[in-house]
XYZ file of C-alpha atoms in Angstrom:
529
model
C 1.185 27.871 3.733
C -0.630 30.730 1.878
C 0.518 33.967 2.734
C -2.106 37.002 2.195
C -0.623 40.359 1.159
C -3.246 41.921 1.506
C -7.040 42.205 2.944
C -8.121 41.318 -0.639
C -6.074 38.445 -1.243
C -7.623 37.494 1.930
C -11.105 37.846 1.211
C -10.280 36.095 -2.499
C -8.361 33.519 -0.624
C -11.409 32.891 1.992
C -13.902 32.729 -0.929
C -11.671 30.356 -2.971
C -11.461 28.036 0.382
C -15.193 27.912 0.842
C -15.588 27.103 -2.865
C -13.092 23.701 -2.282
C -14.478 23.234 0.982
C -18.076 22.705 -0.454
C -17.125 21.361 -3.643
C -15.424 18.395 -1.199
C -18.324 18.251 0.940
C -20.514 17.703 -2.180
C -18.140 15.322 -3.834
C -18.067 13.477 -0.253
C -22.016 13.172 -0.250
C -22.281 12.426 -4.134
C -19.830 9.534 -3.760
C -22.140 8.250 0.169
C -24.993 8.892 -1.660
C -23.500 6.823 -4.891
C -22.698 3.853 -2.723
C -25.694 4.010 -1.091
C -27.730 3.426 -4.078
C -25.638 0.937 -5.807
C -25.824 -1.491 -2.168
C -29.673 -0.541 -2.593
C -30.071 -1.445 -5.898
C -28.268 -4.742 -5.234
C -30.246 -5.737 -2.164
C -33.441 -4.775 -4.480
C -31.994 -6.873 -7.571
C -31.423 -9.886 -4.880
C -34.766 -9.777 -3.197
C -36.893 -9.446 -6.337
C -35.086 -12.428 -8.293
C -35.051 -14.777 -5.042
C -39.593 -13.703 -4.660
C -40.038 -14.450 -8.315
C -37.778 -17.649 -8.078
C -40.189 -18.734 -4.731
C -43.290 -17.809 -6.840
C -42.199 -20.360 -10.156
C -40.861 -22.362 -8.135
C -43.765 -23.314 -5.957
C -46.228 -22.774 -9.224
C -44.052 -25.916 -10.992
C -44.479 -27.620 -7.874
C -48.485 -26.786 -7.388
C -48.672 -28.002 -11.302
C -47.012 -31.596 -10.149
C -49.032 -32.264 -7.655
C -51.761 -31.692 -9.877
C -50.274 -33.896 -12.505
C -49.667 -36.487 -9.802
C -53.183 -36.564 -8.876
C -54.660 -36.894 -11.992
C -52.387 -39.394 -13.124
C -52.610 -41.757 -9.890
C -56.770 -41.880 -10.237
C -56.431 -42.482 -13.805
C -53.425 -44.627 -14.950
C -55.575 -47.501 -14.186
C -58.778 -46.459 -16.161
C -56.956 -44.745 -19.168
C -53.906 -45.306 -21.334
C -51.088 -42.899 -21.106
C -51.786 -41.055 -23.534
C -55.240 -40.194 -22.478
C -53.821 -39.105 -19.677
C -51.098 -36.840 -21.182
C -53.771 -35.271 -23.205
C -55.855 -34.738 -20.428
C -53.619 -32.913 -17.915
C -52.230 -30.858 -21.126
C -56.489 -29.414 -21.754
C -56.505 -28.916 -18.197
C -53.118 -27.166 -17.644
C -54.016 -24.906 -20.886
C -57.449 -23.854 -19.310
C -56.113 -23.054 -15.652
C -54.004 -20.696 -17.749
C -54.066 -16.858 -17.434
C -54.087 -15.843 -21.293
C -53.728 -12.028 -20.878
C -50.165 -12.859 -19.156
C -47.807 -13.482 -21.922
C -45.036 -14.037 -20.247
C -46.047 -16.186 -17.570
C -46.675 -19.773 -18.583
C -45.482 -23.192 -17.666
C -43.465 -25.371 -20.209
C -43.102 -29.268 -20.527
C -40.325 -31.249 -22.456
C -40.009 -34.989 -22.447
C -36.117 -36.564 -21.411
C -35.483 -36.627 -25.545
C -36.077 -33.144 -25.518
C -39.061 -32.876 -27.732
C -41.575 -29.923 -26.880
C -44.828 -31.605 -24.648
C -46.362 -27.947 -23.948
C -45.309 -24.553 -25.249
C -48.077 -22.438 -24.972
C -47.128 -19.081 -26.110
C -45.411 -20.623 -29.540
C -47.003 -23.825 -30.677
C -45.558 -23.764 -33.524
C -42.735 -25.560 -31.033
C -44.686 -28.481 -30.308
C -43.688 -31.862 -30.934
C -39.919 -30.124 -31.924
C -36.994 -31.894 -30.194
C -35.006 -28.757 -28.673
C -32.644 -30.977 -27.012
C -29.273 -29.359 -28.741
C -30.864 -25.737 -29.201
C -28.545 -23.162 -27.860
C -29.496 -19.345 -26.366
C -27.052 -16.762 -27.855
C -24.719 -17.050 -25.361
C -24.392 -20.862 -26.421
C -25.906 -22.407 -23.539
C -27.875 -25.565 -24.250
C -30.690 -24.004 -22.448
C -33.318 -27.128 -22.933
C -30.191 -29.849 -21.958
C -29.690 -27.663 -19.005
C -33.483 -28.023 -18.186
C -33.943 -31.835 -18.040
C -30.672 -32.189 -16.461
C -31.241 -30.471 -13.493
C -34.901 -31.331 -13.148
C -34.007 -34.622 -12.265
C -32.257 -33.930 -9.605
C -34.338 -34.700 -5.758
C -35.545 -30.700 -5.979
C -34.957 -30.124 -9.532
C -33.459 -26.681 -9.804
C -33.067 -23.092 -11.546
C -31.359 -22.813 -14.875
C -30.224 -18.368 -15.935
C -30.274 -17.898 -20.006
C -31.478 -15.540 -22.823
C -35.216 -16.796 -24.255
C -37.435 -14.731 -26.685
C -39.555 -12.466 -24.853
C -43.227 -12.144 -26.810
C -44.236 -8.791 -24.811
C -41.072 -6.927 -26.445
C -40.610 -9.442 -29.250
C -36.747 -9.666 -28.467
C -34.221 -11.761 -26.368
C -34.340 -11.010 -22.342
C -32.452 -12.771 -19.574
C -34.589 -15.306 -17.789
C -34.300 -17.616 -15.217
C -36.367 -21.047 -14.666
C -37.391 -23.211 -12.435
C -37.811 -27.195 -13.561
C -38.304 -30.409 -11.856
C -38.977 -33.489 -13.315
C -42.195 -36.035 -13.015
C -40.570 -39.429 -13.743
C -44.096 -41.575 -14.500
C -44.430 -39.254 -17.563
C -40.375 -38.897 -18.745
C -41.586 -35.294 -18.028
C -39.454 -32.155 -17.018
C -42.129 -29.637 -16.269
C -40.782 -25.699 -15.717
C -41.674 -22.297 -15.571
C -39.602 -19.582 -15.629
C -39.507 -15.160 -15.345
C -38.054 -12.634 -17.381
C -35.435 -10.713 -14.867
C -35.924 -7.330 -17.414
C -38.534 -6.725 -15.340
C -36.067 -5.403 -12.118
C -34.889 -2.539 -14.551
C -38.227 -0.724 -14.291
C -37.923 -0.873 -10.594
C -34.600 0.023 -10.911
C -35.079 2.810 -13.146
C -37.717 4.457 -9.910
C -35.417 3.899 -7.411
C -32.665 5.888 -9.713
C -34.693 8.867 -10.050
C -35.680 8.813 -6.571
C -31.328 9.205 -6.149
C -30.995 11.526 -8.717
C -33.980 13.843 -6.697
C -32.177 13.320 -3.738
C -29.074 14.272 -5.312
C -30.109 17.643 -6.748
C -31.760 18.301 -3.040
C -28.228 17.782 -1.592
C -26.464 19.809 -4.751
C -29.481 22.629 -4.322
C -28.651 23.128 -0.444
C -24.857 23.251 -0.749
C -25.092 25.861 -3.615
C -27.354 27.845 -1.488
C -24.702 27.637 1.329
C -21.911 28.620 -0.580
C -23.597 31.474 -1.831
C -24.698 33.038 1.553
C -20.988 32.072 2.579
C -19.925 33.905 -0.408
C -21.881 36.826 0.161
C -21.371 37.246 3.781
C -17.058 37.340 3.130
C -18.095 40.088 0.441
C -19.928 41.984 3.445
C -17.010 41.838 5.470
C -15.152 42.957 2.845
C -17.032 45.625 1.750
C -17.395 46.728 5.792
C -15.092 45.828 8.185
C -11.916 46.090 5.920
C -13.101 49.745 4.794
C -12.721 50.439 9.018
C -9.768 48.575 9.423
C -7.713 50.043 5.753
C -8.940 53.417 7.544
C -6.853 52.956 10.826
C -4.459 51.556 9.022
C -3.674 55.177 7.307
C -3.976 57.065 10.483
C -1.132 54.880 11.661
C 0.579 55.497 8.459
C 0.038 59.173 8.490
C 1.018 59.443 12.048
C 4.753 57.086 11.489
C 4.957 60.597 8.308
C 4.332 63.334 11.203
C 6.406 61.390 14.448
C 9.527 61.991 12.054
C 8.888 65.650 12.644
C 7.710 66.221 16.372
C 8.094 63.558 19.628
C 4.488 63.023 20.014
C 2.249 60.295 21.121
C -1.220 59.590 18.498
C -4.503 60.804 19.682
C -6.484 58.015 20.679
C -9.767 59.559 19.194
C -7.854 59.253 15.445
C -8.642 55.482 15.768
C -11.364 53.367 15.925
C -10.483 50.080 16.857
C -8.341 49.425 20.210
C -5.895 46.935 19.154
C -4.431 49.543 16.419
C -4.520 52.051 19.720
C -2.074 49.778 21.545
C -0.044 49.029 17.808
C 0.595 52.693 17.459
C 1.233 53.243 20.845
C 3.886 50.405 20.722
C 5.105 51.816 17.381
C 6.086 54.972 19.320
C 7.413 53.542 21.964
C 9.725 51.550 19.451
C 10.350 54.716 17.086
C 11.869 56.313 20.268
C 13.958 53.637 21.090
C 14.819 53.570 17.564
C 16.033 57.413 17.897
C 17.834 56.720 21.102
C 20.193 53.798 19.871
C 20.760 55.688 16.125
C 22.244 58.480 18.452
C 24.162 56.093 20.464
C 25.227 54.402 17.285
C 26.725 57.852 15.728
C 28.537 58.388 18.689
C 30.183 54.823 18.109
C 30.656 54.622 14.473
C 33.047 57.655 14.729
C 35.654 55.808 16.460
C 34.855 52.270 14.593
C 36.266 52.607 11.140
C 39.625 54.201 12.362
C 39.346 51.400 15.316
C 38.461 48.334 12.421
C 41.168 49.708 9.451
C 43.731 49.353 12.563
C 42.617 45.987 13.359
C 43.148 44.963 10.112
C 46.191 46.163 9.056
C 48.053 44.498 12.107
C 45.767 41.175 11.125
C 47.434 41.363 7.621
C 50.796 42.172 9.211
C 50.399 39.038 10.953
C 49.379 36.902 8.610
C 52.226 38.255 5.819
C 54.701 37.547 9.155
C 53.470 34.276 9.464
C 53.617 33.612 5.831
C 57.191 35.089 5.980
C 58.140 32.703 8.671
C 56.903 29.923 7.200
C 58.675 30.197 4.029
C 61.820 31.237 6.106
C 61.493 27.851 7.756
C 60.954 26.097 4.959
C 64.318 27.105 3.241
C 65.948 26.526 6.586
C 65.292 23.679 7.545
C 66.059 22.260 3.833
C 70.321 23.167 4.646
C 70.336 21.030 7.700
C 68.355 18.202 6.630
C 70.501 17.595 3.709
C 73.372 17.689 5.661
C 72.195 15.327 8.609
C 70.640 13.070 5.185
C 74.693 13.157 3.617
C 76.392 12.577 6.215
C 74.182 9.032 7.395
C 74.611 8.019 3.897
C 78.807 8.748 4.275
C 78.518 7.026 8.179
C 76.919 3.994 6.505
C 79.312 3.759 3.783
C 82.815 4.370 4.981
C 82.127 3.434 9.185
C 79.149 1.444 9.401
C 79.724 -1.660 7.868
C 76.860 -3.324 9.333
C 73.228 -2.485 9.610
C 72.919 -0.367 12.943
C 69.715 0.453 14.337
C 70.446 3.636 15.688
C 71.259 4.758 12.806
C 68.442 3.342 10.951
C 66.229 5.479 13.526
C 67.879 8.477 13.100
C 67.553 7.863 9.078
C 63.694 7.290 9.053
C 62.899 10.256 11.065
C 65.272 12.200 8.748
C 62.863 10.891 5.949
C 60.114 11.804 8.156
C 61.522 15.362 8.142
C 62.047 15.496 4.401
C 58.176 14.253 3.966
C 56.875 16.964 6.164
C 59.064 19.664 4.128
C 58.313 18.990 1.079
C 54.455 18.391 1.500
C 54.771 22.348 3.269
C 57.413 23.581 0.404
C 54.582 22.397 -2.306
C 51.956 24.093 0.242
C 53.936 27.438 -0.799
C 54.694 27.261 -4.283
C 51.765 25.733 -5.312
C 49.986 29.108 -5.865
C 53.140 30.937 -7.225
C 54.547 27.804 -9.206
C 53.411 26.617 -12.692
C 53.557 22.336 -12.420
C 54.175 21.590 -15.954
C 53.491 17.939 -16.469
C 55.819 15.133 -18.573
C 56.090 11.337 -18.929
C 56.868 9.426 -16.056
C 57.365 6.090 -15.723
C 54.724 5.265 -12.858
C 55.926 1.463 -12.170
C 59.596 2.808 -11.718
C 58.212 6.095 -9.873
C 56.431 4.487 -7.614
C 59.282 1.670 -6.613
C 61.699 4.571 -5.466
C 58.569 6.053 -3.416
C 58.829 2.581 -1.590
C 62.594 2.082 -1.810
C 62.652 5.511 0.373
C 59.620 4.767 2.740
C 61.571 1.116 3.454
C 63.659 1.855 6.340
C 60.758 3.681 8.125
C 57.971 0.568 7.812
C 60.769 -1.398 8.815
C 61.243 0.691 12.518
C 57.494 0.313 12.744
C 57.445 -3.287 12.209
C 55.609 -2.562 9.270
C 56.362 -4.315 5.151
C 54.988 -3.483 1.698
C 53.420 -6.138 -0.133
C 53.088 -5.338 -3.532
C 51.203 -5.867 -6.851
C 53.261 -3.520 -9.858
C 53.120 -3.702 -13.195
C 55.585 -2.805 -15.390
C 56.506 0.078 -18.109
C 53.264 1.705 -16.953
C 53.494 5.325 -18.460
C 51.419 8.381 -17.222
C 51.591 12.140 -18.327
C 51.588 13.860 -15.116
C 54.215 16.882 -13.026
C 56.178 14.703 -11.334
C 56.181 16.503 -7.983
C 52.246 16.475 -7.928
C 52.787 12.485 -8.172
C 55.393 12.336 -5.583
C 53.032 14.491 -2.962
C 49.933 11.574 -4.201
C 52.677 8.657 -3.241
C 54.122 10.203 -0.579
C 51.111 10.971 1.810
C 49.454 7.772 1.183
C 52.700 5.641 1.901
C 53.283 7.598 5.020
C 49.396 7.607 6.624
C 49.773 4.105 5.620
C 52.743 3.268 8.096
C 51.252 5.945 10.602
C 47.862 4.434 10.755
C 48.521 0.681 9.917
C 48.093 -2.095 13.043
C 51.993 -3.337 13.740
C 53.855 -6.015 12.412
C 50.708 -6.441 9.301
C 51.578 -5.464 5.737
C 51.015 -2.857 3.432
C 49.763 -3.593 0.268
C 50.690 -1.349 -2.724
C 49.094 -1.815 -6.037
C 49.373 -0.602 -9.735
C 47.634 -1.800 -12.358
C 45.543 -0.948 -15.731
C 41.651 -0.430 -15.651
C 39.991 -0.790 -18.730
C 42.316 0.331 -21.042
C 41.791 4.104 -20.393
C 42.884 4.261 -16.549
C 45.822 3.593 -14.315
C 44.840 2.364 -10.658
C 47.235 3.273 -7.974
C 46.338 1.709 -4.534
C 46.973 1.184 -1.120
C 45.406 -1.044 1.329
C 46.015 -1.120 4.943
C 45.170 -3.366 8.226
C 43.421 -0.203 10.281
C 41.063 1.177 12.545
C 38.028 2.283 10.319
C 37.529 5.913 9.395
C 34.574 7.624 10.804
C 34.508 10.313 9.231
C 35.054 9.308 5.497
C 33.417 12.887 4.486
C 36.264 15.111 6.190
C 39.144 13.171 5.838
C 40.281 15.322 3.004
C 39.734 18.622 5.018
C 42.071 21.134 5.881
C 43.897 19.968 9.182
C 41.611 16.956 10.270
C 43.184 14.185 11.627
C 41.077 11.008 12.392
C 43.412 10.165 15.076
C 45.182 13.328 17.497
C 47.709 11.036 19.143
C 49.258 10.110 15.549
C 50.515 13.689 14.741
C 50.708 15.226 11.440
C 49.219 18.527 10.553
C 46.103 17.375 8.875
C 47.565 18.587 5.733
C 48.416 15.973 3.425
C 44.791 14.575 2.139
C 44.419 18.022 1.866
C 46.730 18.409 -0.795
C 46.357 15.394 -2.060
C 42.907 16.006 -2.692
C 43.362 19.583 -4.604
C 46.129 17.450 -6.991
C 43.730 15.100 -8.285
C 40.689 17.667 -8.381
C 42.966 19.577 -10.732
C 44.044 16.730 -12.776
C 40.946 14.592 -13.174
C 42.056 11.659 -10.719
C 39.164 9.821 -9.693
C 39.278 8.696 -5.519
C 37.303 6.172 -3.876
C 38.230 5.347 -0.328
C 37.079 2.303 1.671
C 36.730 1.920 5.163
C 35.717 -1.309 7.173
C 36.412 -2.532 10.844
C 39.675 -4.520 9.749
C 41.195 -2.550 6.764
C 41.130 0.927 4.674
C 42.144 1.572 1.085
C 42.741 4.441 -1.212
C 42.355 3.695 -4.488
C 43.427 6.772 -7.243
C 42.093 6.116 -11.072
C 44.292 8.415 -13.370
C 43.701 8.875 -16.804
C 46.313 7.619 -19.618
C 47.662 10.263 -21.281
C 45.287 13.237 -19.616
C 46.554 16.522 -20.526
C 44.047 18.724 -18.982
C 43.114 20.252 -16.076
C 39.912 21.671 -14.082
């Protein structure tokens, strides 16, 4: 939409639209007007060539009859050839010299020139193979279709002796079998251009009419915005600085404008709405002193016991952290010294109390690297991936197992990636464990590592699931596609931020029956974003 910034840009704007407008509205009536003429001009090319083919057409046939007559009273009295000679003298004198390019022609079935009367320098000729510059075999054509029940029309290029050229023409033949004659006449269709050529400058006439009236239009439209322009906006740029004026003076007094400073009534009830606001204006700046002496002492307190709490909470998280890291070591110790000198079968208490002490360790160290990962430099080395990645699963075991859960996996071996280990234990880590919190029980887990074209590693895992909804957030800060699961919608999170850093390529999949994460690391990729 075209926004005016001023009364000018108005009036410019208004004059430009009336200019498009008409221009349209002419090129709308040019085009009518266009089509018009053209369906005209066919309709006038149709009716003129279907008259003149009536007119030959019922001239060949008047010339028959006349032939037929003659020859039925005399075939018995005179030879043939008396005959032939005969109705040729009389056709030549029943002949309208002065019309050049009317005339009626006669060819025997060989083709050979009877009466040509215009060029008789043609008769006796055999034409039978003679072609029009187009190639037709216009004399071939002739015979042909005169011997047909009607005979017929034949279109092709013939010299024209008025203009002493070539001009399309179109015949009408039909043939008289006593005789072996095809007997034809035929009109030059150059003749329509003439008649087209009136009715053209009648369009063009009408066109300049149109053209002449819309100019004429445009100009009084033209010159009536200017009027405005010139009037009206002079009034209204006039109350405008009254108001403008008066807004300068209400900063010094309390008063309302005089009504008699204005002259049109809507800017009356502007200014007087303009003062009413202004005094508003006044009474909520006072209000607002009176309030922002107490806010900034009021907001700096807020804040500083904000940042006290957050550096408490931060303080107590890191506190827990190292806390709970004594205990858990201890409860991890002494289940490994239970199971080796009591335990000297497999006991599923134990086993429990084992996984959830993995559990434990999972959730610690995915919050210790949530610490340190601002404060601590990751520097990276080479790590064996396939051997990596089997301890992840070795320590993950015992916990599928209590879910009814198994792995199921596809690992190559001796494959070697430059990458900080811990960063690649907080990758394996949260995908092995949302894989045993999310997966359907007793299906498997399917763990994959593999080459990709030479340049990549491809670390995946595949799971029997619910589908994801919300594929876009599952790597946000403390989402959780399903509530009743647990977790602190943490993990993706961090996972996420690892491989931003390092370049690792994700692509998750998500369908009714199964989900997989698929990681793409580079071989050998030393830098980071």
């Amino acid at each position: 939409m075209i926004k005016a910034k001023s009364l000018y840009h108005l009036i410019l704007y208004s004059i430009f639209f009336i200019i498009i407008l008409t221009s349209s509205f002419t090129f709308i009536i040019i085009e009518n007007a266009f089509d018009e003429f053209q369906e005209k001009i066919k309709i006038i090319k149709t009716d003129y060539e279907n008259k003149q083919k009536d007119l030959i057409e019922a001239d060949v046939k008047k010339s028959l009859n006349f032939i037929n007559y003659y020859y039925n009273k005399f075939k018995d009295i005179k030879s043939e050839n008396e005959i032939k000679e005969d109705i040729l003298e009389a056709l030549e004198k029943m002949r309208e010299n002065e019309k050049l390019n009317n005339y009626l022609f006669i060819y025997d079935f060989d083709g050979t020139s009877i009466y040509y009367p215009v060029s008789k320098e043609y008769i006796g000729k055999n034409l039978y193979e003679f072609k029009d510059p187009s190639g037709k075999k216009v004399i071939k054509e002739l015979i042909d279709i005169s011997k047909k029940k009607d005979g017929g029309f034949v279109q092709y290029i013939w010299y024209k002796p008025e203009i002493k050229d070539d001009a399309l023409k179109i015949s009408y033949a039909h043939a008289y079998e006593p005789l072996n004659w095809t007997v034809g006449r035929g009109i030059y269709l150059d003749e329509i251009n003439k008649i087209v050529q009136i009715k053209k400058d009648e369009y063009d006439e009408k066109i300049s009419n149109y053209i002449l009236q819309i100019v004429s239009l445009t100009v009084m439209l033209v010159l009536y915005s200017i009027f405005i322009y010139k009037n009206a906006t002079i009034l209204i740029v006039n109350d405008v600085k009254e108001i403008g004026k008066y807004f300068k003076e209400s900063q010094k007094d309390d008063l309302r404008i005089k009504q008699d400073r204005l002259i049109f009534g809507e800017f009356k009830v502007i200014a007087n709405y303009a003062y009413d606001a202004m005094h508003n204006i006044k009474d909520k700046n006072t209000m607002l002193r009176e309030i922002n002496k107490h806010l900034e002492e009021t907001v700096n307190h807020q804040t500083k016991e904000l940042q006290n709490l957050i550096d408490s909470q931060k303080k107590f998280l890191k506190n827990s952290v190292h806390e709970i890291n004594t205990p858990l070591s201890i409860i991890r110790t002494n289940i490994d010294l239970l199971k080796m000198n009591i335990l000297k079968e497999e006991n599923k208490y134990i086993s429990n109390i084992e996984s959830g002490a993995k559990i434990i360790q999972y959730i610690y160290d995915d919050l210790s690297y949530l610490i340190k990962k601002d404060r601590v430099d990751y520097p990276k080395e080479y790590i064996d991936f396939s051997l990596y990645l089997k301890e992840r699963l070795n320590f993950f075991e015992g916990i599928a197992t209590s879910n009814d859960l198994h792995f199921t996996t596809n690992i190559d071996e001796d494959i070697y990636i430059k990458f900080n280990r811990i960063e690649l234990q907080r990758i394996i880590d949260n995908n092995i464990s949302n894989s045993i919190k999310y997966s359907y029980a007793r299906s498997a887990i399917y763990v994959r590592l593999t080459y990709f074209k030479n340049d990549f590693i491809e670390f995946s895992v595949k799971t029997n699931s619910e589908k994801i909804e919300n594929i876009n957030k599952i790597f946000d800060d403390f989402y959780r596609e399903n509530n009743s699961r647990g977790g602190f919608g943490l993990g993706l999170r961090i996972v996420k931020e690892i491989c931003d850093k390092n370049l690792v390529i994700i692509k998750l999949e998500s369908t009714d029956t199964e989900t997989k994460f698929t990681y793409r690391f580079r071989i050998n990729e030393n830098t980071t974003s």
